[in-house]
Coordinates of C-alpha atoms in Angstrom, one line a residue:
M1 CA 23.2 1.8 20.8
N2 CA 19.5 1.6 21.7
K3 CA 18.1 -1.6 23.2
W4 CA 15.6 -2.9 20.7
A5 CA 13.0 -2.1 18.1
F6 CA 9.8 -3.8 16.9
V7 CA 9.0 -3.3 13.2
S8 CA 5.6 -4.2 11.8
D9 CA 4.1 -4.4 8.3
F10 CA 0.7 -2.8 8.1
D11 CA -1.6 -4.3 5.5
G12 CA -2.6 -7.8 6.5
T13 CA -0.5 -7.6 9.6
I14 CA -1.8 -4.8 11.7
S15 CA -4.9 -4.6 9.5
H16 CA -7.0 -7.6 8.7
K17 CA -7.5 -6.5 5.1
D18 CA -5.3 -4.8 2.6
F19 CA -6.5 -1.3 1.8
Y20 CA -6.3 -1.9 -1.9
W21 CA -9.0 -4.6 -1.6
I22 CA -11.3 -2.1 0.1
V23 CA -10.8 0.2 -2.9
I24 CA -11.3 -2.6 -5.4
E25 CA -14.4 -3.9 -3.8
K26 CA -16.0 -0.4 -3.4
Y27 CA -14.8 1.6 -6.3
F28 CA -12.8 -0.3 -8.9
P29 CA -14.0 -3.8 -9.7
E30 CA -11.7 -3.8 -12.7
G31 CA -8.9 -4.0 -10.2
K32 CA -9.6 -7.7 -9.7
R33 CA -8.2 -8.4 -13.2
L34 CA -5.3 -6.1 -12.4
F35 CA -4.7 -8.0 -9.2
E36 CA -4.3 -11.3 -11.1
Q37 CA -1.8 -9.7 -13.5
W38 CA 0.1 -8.4 -10.5
R39 CA 0.2 -11.7 -8.8
A40 CA 1.4 -13.3 -12.0
G41 CA 4.4 -10.9 -12.0
K42 CA 3.3 -8.9 -15.0
I43 CA 2.9 -5.7 -13.1
K44 CA 5.2 -4.1 -10.5
D45 CA 3.8 -3.7 -7.0
I46 CA 4.2 0.0 -7.1
D47 CA 2.4 0.3 -10.5
F48 CA -0.5 -1.9 -9.3
L49 CA -1.0 0.2 -6.1
N50 CA -0.7 3.4 -8.0
T51 CA -3.4 2.4 -10.4
I52 CA -5.7 1.2 -7.6
F53 CA -5.2 4.3 -5.4
T54 CA -5.9 6.7 -8.3
S55 CA -9.2 4.9 -9.2
I56 CA -11.1 5.9 -6.0
H57 CA -12.7 9.2 -7.3
Q58 CA -14.1 10.2 -3.9
D59 CA -14.0 13.3 -1.7
E60 CA -11.3 13.1 0.9
E61 CA -13.9 12.9 3.7
K62 CA -15.3 9.7 2.2
I63 CA -11.8 8.2 1.7
I64 CA -10.9 8.9 5.3
E65 CA -14.2 7.3 6.4
D66 CA -13.3 4.2 4.4
I67 CA -9.9 4.2 6.0
H68 CA -11.4 4.4 9.5
H69 CA -13.4 1.2 8.6
I70 CA -10.2 -0.8 7.9
P71 CA -10.5 -3.7 10.4
I72 CA -7.4 -4.1 12.5
D73 CA -6.0 -6.6 15.0
E74 CA -6.9 -4.7 18.1
T75 CA -4.4 -6.7 20.2
V76 CA -1.8 -4.4 18.5
L77 CA -3.0 -1.5 20.6
P78 CA -1.9 -2.8 24.0
F79 CA 1.1 -4.4 22.4
I80 CA 2.5 -1.1 21.1
T81 CA 2.1 0.4 24.6
H82 CA 3.9 -2.6 26.2
V83 CA 6.8 -2.4 23.7
Q84 CA 7.3 1.3 24.5
R85 CA 7.0 0.8 28.3
N86 CA 9.7 -1.9 28.1
G87 CA 12.3 0.3 26.3
G88 CA 11.5 -0.7 22.8
D89 CA 10.6 1.5 19.8
F90 CA 7.7 0.5 17.5
Y91 CA 7.9 1.2 13.8
I92 CA 5.5 0.5 10.9
L93 CA 7.1 -0.6 7.6
S94 CA 4.8 -0.7 4.7
A95 CA 5.0 -1.0 0.9
G96 CA 1.6 0.7 0.7
T97 CA 1.4 4.4 1.6
D98 CA 1.7 6.3 4.8
Y99 CA -1.5 8.3 3.9
Y100 CA -4.0 5.7 5.3
I101 CA -1.6 4.5 8.0
R102 CA -1.4 8.0 9.5
H103 CA -5.2 8.2 9.6
I104 CA -5.4 4.8 11.4
L105 CA -2.8 5.9 14.0
K106 CA -4.8 9.1 14.6
K107 CA -8.1 7.2 14.9
Y108 CA -6.7 5.0 17.6
N109 CA -4.6 7.7 19.2
I110 CA -1.4 5.7 18.7
R111 CA 1.6 7.9 19.5
G112 CA 5.4 7.6 19.3
V113 CA 5.3 5.3 16.2
D114 CA 7.3 6.2 13.2
I115 CA 6.3 5.1 9.7
F116 CA 8.6 3.9 6.9
S117 CA 6.4 3.8 3.8
N118 CA 5.7 5.3 0.4
E119 CA 4.7 8.9 0.8
G120 CA 1.0 9.4 0.0
Y121 CA -1.2 12.4 -0.4
Y122 CA -4.8 13.3 -1.4
H123 CA -5.3 15.2 -4.7
D124 CA -8.1 15.4 -7.2
K125 CA -10.3 12.8 -5.4
N126 CA -7.6 10.2 -5.3
I127 CA -4.6 9.0 -3.3
H128 CA -1.3 9.6 -5.0
M129 CA 2.2 8.3 -4.1
R130 CA 5.3 10.4 -4.3
I131 CA 8.2 8.0 -5.1
D132 CA 11.7 9.4 -4.9
P133 CA 14.2 7.2 -6.9
N134 CA 17.0 9.0 -5.0
H135 CA 15.8 8.0 -1.6
I136 CA 18.1 5.8 0.5
H137 CA 15.4 3.1 0.8
Y138 CA 14.1 3.3 -2.8
S139 CA 13.0 0.1 -4.5
E140 CA 12.0 0.0 -8.2
R141 CA 9.5 -2.7 -7.5
Y142 CA 8.0 -1.8 -4.2
G143 CA 8.8 1.9 -3.9
I144 CA 10.4 1.2 -0.5
D145 CA 13.1 -1.5 0.1
K146 CA 12.1 -3.2 3.4
S147 CA 15.4 -4.9 3.8
S148 CA 17.2 -1.6 3.5
V149 CA 15.1 -0.1 6.3
I150 CA 15.8 -3.1 8.6
R151 CA 19.6 -2.9 7.9
T152 CA 19.5 0.9 8.7
L153 CA 17.7 0.2 12.0
K154 CA 20.1 -2.5 12.9
Q155 CA 22.9 0.2 13.0
T156 CA 21.0 1.8 15.9
Y157 CA 19.4 -1.1 17.8
K158 CA 20.9 -4.2 19.4
T159 CA 17.9 -6.3 18.3
V160 CA 15.3 -5.7 15.6
Y161 CA 12.1 -7.8 15.6
F162 CA 9.9 -7.9 12.6
I163 CA 6.4 -9.1 11.7
G164 CA 4.8 -9.5 8.3
D165 CA 2.4 -11.5 6.3
S166 CA 3.3 -11.5 2.6
E167 CA 5.9 -11.6 -0.2
P168 CA 7.4 -8.1 0.3
D169 CA 8.1 -9.1 3.9
V170 CA 10.5 -11.9 2.9
H171 CA 13.1 -9.3 2.2
A172 CA 12.8 -7.8 5.6
A173 CA 12.8 -11.2 7.3
K174 CA 16.1 -12.1 5.7
V175 CA 17.9 -9.3 7.7
A176 CA 15.8 -9.0 10.9
D177 CA 17.1 -10.5 14.1
V178 CA 13.8 -12.2 14.9
T179 CA 10.8 -12.6 12.5
F180 CA 7.2 -13.3 13.4
A181 CA 5.2 -14.5 10.4
K182 CA 1.4 -14.5 9.7
G183 CA -0.5 -16.0 6.8
A184 CA 1.3 -16.6 3.5
L185 CA 4.6 -15.3 4.8
Q186 CA 5.0 -18.6 6.8
S187 CA 5.1 -20.8 3.7
L188 CA 7.3 -18.3 1.9
L189 CA 9.9 -18.3 4.6
R190 CA 9.8 -22.1 4.8
E191 CA 10.6 -22.1 1.0
H192 CA 13.5 -19.7 1.6
H193 CA 14.7 -21.6 4.7
I194 CA 14.4 -18.4 6.8
P195 CA 13.7 -19.0 10.5
F196 CA 10.5 -17.5 11.9
I197 CA 8.0 -17.7 14.7
P198 CA 4.4 -18.4 13.5
V199 CA 1.7 -16.2 14.9
D200 CA -1.9 -15.2 14.2
T201 CA -2.2 -12.0 16.3
F202 CA -0.1 -9.5 18.2
A203 CA -1.3 -11.3 21.4
D204 CA 0.7 -14.3 20.2
V205 CA 3.8 -12.1 19.7
E206 CA 3.3 -10.5 23.1
R207 CA 3.1 -14.0 24.7
H208 CA 6.3 -15.0 23.1
L209 CA 8.2 -11.9 24.1
R210 CA 7.0 -12.2 27.7
E211 CA 8.2 -15.8 27.8
K212 CA 11.6 -14.5 26.6
G213 CA 11.7 -11.8 29.2
V214 CA 11.7 -9.0 26.6
L215 CA 8.3 -7.8 27.9
T216 CA 7.4 -7.8 31.6

């Protein structure tokens, strides 16, 4: 059994801004009303994102340019390197799509990081998601079941760390060995009585793991 793994959400955790907000603000202002319906529980996450991502109507070069402008927590860059140098494997677990995540990894030359996310692809000036109901990690609401991914990783690793920032991450936090929480996830985990370590950046995470001797 491998030593340990660190699993990170992407939107709002690695990035400072969810990609769907970039799309709404630049190309699809009607998405603000859709966002309120989604937050009210009237629309499934996967249906909300699919509508947003197919409302871009731009050439792929322009979409990639927008992706490259996604602001990220740049303390994640040295953190990933330190995880890998200390025998850990780093994963990204996202209920968005791997399409824009892969472009971010390429931009920052991040290697050795596997992605668990909804498959995304460019077609007809938009981003589309390919959802497979027969996939082992399928979720009707999110497209991908984060708790299922964590459970699978725990069959391989002695310890699985997780970090997230929002509601879909509650499900992963329930089964991870140690959870770091940013933003809204902190209050959600308190409500569910799920233990967590509050952080603002990956520098905070690194500081904690160094104190515990996980990183040197």
